[in-house]
XYZ file of C-alpha atoms in Angstrom:
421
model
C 84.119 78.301 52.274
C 83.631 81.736 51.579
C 80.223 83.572 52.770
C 77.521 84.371 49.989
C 75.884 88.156 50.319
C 74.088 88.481 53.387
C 70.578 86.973 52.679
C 71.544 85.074 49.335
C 69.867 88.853 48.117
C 72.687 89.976 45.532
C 74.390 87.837 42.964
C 77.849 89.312 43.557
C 80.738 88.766 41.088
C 83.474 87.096 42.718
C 85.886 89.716 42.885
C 83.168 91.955 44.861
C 82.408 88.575 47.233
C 85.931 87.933 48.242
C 85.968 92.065 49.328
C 83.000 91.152 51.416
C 84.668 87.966 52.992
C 87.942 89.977 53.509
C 85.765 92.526 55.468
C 83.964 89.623 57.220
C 87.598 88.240 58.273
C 89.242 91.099 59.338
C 86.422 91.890 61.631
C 86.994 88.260 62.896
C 90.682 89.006 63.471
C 90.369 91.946 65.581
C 87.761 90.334 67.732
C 89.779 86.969 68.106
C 92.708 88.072 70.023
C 90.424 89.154 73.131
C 87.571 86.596 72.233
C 89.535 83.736 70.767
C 87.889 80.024 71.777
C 88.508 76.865 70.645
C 84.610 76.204 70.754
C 84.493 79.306 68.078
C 85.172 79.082 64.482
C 84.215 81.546 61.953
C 83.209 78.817 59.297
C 82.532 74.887 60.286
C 84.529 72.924 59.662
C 82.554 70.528 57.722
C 79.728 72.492 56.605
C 77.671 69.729 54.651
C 77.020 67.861 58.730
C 76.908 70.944 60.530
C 73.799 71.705 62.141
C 72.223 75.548 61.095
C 70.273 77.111 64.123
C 68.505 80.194 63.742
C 69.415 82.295 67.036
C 66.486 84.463 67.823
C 65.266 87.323 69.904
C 62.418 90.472 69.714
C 63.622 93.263 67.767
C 61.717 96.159 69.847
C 64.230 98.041 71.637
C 64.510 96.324 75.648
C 66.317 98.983 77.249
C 63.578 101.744 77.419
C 61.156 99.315 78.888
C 63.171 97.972 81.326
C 64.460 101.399 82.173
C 61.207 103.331 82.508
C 57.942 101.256 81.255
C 56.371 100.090 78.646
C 54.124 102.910 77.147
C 57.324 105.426 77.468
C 59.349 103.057 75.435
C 57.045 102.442 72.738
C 57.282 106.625 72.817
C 60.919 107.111 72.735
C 61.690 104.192 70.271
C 58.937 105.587 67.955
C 60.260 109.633 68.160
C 61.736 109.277 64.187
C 65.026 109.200 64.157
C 66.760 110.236 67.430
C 63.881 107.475 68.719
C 66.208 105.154 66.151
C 69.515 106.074 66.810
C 69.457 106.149 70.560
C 67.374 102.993 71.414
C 66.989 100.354 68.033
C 69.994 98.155 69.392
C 68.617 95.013 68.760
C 70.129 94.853 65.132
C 66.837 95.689 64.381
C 65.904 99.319 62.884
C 62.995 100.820 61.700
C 61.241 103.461 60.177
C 57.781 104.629 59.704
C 56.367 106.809 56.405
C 53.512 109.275 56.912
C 51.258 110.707 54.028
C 48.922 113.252 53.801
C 45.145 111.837 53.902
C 42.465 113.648 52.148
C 41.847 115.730 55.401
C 44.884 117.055 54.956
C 46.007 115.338 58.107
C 50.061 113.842 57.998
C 49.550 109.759 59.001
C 51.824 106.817 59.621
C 51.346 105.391 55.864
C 53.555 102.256 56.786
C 56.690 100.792 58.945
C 60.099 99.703 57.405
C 62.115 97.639 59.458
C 65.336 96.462 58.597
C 68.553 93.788 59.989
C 70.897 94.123 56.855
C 74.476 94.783 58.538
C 76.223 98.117 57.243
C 79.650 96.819 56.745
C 78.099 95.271 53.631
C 76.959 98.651 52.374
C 80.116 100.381 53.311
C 81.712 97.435 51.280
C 79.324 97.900 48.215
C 80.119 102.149 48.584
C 83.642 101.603 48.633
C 84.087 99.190 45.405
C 81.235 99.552 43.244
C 79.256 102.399 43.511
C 76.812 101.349 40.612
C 75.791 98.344 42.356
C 74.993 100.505 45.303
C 72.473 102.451 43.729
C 70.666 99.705 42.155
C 70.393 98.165 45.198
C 69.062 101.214 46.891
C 66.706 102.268 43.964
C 65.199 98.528 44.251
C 64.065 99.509 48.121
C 63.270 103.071 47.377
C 61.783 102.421 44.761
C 63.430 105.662 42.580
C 66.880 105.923 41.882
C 68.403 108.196 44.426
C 70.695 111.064 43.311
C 74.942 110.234 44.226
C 74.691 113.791 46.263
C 71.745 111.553 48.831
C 74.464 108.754 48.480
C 78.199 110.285 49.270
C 77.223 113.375 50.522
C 76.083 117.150 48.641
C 80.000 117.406 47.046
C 80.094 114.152 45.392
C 78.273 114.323 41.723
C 80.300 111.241 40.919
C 81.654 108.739 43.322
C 83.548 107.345 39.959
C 86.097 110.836 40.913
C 86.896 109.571 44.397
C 89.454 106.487 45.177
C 87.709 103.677 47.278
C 89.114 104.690 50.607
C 87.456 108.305 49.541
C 84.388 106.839 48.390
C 84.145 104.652 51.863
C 84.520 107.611 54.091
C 82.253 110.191 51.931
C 79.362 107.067 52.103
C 80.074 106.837 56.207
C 79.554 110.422 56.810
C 76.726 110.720 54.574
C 74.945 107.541 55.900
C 75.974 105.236 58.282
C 78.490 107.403 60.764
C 81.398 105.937 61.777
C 80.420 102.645 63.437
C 83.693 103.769 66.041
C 85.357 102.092 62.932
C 88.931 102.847 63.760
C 89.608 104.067 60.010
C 86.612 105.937 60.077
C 87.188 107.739 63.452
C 90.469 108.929 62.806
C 89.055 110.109 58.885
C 86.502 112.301 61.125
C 83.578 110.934 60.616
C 81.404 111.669 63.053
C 79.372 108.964 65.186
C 75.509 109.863 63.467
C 75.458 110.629 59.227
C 74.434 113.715 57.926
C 72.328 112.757 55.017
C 68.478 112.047 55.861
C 68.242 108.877 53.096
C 68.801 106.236 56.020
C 66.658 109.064 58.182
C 63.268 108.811 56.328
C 63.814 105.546 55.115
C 65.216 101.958 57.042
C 67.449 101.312 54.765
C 69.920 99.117 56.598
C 71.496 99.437 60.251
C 72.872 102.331 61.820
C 73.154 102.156 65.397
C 77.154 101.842 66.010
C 75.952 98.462 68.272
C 74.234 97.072 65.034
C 77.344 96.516 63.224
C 78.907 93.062 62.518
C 81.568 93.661 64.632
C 79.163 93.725 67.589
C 77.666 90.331 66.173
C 81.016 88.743 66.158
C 81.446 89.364 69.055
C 78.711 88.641 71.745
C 78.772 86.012 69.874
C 82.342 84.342 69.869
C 81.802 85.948 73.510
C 79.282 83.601 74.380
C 81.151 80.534 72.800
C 82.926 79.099 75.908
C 81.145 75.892 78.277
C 80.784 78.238 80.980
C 79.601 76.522 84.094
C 78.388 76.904 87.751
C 79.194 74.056 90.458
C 76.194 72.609 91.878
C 74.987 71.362 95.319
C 76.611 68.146 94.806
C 79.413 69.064 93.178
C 78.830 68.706 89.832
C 78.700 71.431 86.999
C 75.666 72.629 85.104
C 75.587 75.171 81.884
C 76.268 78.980 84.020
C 72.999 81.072 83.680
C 72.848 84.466 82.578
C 73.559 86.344 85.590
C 76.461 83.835 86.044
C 77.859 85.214 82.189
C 77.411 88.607 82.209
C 78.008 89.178 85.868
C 81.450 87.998 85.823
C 82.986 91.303 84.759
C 82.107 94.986 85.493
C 79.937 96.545 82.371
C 78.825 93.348 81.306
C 75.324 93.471 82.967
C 73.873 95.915 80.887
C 73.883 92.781 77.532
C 72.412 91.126 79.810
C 69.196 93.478 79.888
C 69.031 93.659 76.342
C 67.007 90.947 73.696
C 69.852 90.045 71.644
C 73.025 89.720 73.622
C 71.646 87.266 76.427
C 70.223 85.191 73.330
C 73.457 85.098 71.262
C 75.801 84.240 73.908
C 73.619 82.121 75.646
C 73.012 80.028 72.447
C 76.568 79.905 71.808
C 77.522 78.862 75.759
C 74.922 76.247 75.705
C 76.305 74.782 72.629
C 79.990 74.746 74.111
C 78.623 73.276 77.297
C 78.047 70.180 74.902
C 81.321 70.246 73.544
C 80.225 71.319 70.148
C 81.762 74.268 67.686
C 79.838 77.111 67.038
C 80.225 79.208 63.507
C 78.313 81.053 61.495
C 76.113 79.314 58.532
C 76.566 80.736 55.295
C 75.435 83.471 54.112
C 76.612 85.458 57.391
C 74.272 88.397 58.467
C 70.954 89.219 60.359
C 67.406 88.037 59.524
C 63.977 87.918 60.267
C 63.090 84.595 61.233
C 59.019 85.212 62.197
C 56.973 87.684 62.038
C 53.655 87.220 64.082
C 50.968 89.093 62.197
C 48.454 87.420 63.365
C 48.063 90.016 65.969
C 47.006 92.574 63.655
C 43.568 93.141 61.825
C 42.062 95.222 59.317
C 38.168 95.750 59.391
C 38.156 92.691 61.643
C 39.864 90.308 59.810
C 43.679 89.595 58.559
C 45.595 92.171 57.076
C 45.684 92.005 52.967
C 48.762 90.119 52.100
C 50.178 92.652 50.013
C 50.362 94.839 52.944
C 53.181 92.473 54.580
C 55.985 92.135 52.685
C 59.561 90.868 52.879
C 62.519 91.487 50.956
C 66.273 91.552 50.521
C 66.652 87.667 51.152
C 66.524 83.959 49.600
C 65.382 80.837 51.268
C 63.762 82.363 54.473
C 66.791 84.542 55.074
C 65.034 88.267 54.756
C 66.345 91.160 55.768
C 63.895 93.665 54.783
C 60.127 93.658 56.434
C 57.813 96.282 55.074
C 54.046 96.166 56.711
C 51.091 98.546 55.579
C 50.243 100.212 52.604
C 51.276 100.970 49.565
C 51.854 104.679 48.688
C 49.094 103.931 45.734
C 46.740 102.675 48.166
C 43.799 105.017 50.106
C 44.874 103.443 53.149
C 46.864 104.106 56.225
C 48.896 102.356 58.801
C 46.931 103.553 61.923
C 43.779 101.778 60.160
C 45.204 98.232 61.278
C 44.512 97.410 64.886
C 46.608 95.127 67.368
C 45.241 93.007 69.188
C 46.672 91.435 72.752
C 44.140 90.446 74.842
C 41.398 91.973 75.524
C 43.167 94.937 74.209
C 42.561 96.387 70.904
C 44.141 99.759 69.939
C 45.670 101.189 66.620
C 49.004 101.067 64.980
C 50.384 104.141 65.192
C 54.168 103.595 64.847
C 56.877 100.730 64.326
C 57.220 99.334 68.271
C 54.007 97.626 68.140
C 55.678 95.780 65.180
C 59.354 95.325 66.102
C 57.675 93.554 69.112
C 56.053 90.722 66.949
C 59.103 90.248 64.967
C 62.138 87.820 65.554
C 65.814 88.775 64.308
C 68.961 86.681 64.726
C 71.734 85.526 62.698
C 71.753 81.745 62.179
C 74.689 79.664 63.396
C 76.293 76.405 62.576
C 77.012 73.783 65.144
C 79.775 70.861 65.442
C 78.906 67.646 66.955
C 79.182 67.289 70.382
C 81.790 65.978 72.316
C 83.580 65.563 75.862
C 84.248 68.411 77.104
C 87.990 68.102 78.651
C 87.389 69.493 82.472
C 89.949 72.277 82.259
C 88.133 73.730 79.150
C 85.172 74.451 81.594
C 84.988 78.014 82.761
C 83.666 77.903 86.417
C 81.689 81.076 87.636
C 80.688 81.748 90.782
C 77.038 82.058 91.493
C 76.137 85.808 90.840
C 75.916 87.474 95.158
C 72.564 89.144 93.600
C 70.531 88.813 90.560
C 71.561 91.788 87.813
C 68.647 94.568 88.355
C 68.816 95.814 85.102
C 66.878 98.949 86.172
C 70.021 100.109 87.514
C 72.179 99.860 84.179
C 74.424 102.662 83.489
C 72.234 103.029 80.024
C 68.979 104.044 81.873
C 70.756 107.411 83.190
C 73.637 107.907 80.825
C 70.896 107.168 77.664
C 67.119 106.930 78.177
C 66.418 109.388 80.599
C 67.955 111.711 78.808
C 66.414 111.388 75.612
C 63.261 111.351 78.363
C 63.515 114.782 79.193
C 63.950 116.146 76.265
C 61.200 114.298 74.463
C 59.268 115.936 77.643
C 60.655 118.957 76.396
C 59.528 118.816 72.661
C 56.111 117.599 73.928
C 55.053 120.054 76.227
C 51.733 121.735 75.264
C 52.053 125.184 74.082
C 51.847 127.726 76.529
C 48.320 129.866 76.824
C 49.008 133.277 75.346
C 48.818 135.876 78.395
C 46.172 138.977 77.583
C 43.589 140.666 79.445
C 40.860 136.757 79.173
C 44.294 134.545 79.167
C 45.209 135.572 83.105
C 42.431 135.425 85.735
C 41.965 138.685 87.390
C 43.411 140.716 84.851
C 40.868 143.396 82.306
């Protein structure tokens, strides 16, 4: 059974869909020789009685919140693109467009938040370069130039061969991934080209990648288990999981890696196979916009709109605005509470959103007792305010937020310096 396009969004010709599925697979094959389980399989194996389970989580970034507090991370996620490429590991990305008002003043105009994997678009650069652009154009709305696409040397991708075109499109806009090929090719980890920048186009975090989805994921897929007072075994907990090895307990901190695998160990507890439902990918299962008002009631429909995706399986959530229209992002309110405050970037709305691929699950059955994978009981719960990402990542992207945020200094003359003229 092969996998449709991510999101049933593009009606690929089969040539193009078996490239995708090839990508899909040898993704699968790298991952399976560490993460290999009998409980895993990348397809079910009878998909027409398989059961499909959305596997959700938040798609704010955790780790800023958890490292520092709340306000600060709402800060740092929502500092434009080194906000975005440090912290929005939750397979979920955004972006937020500002326009001019008739003050002259530069506002948020609207947020674009997006899950759609960028193997796929890596795929799509490499083999048909036309289809690429349409595909774009259709989100930007304007067809962007190949230069914005594979970089300022490239006036026609048609000149390059596909493992040329696939690097050129990396380095331009989705860095290397640590994609073995595209490492050694020199492509450095963060793109050069500002298309992905000013604009959520698809995923770029290197954790976003599908890679990273296959495996927490096949990870996860084992009937872990902890022994109980009287002897008996019960599904493992998360500490349990992501305790048992050293660099581990920093998933466990996060939204979507404690979801995932926890999903997938709960469904091997019962004996049952765990796959991924056709079409493969990441989507956004619910968005909660009830929270938000405008003038004191809902928000205009046409201000929330998703995209890139059939049957519920979006990929693509854009919330505000239209360029056309006189109004701005910051003139919708959330509410929590007894709290009411403006929306001034895309935190506030990555936190009412839920991402997750969706999975397919076998029927369950006994589990034989030396398939069970017995963990000890964790000697103290994970504190994940001590994770190696709090002082390796966030606090430095901390200071030097600090740093680019610091008031400007009072000139010093003869009424700036008391007791001076």
């Amino acid at each position: 059974m092969p996998f449709s396009a991510p999101g049933l969004a593009d009606d690929l010709p089969l040539a193009l869909l078996d490239l995708w599925n090839k990508a899909i697979d040898r993704q699968f094959r790298q991952q399976e020789t560490q993460q290999g389980s009998r409980y895993f399989t990348l397809e079910p194996e009878n998909p027409a009685t398989a059961q499909r389970v959305p596997v959700t989580w938040f798609g704010n970034p955790a780790e800023p919140g958890f490292c520092l507090d709340e306000t600060t991370a709402r800060a740092l996620s929502d500092w434009g693109v080194r906000g975005r490429r440090a912290l929005h590991n939750e397979y979920c990305e955004y972006a937020v467009i500002t326009a001019t008002d008739s003050e002259g003043r530069v506002r948020p105009k609207r947020v674009q938040i997006t899950t759609e994997l960028p193997e796929y678009y890596l795929m799509l650069a490499e083999h048909d370069p036309e289809r690429l652009r349409e595909i774009i154009t259709g989100m930007l709305g304007s067809e962007p130039r190949w230069q914005e696409l594979y970089g300022p040397a490239v006036a026609d991708p048609g000149q390059l061969d596909p493992t040329g075109r696939r690097v050129a499109f990396a380095r331009q806009l989705t860095g290397n991934g640590f994609h073995e090929d595209l490492v050694e090719a020199g492509v450095p980890p963060e793109p050069a080209g500002s298309l992905n920048a000013v604009n959520a186009l698809f995923m770029a975090h290197p954790i976003n990648g599908l890679d990273d989805l296959l495996y927490i994921v096949m990870f996860g897929a084992r009937p872990y288990a902890r022994r109980t007072a009287g002897g008996g075994l019960e599904p493992a907990g998360r500490d349990q999981i992501f305790g048992q090895q050293p660099g581990l307990a920093a998933l466990a901190c996060r939204h979507a890696d404690p979801a995932a695998a926890l999903a997938a160990a709960g469904a091997a507890f019962q004996g049952r196979t765990v796959s991924f439902a056709d079409p493969l990918g990441m989507y956004i299962h619910q968005f909660t916009s009830e929270v938000f008002l405008f003038d004191g009631g809902p928000v205009p429909d046409p201000w929330i709109r998703l995209g890139r995706g059939q049957q519920g399986l979006h990929q693509r959530l854009e919330f505000g605005p239209r360029d056309e229209d006189p109004h701005f992002l910051d003139e919708i309110t959330m509410v929590e509470g007894d709290t009411e405050e403006p929306v001034t970037g895309g935190y506030q709305v990555a936190r009412q959103v839920q991402v997750g691929p969706v999975v397919a699950l076998g029927p369950g059955r006994t589990v034989p007792q030396q398939d069970f994978v017995e963990l000890p009981d964790s000697p103290a719960p994970i504190r994940c305010r001590d994770a190696s990402v709090c002082q390796n990542v966030v606090a430095p992207l901390k200071e030097a937020f600090d740093q680019a945020h610091q008031p400007p200094a009072s000139p010093v003359g003869s009424r700036g310096v008391r007791g001076v003229g």
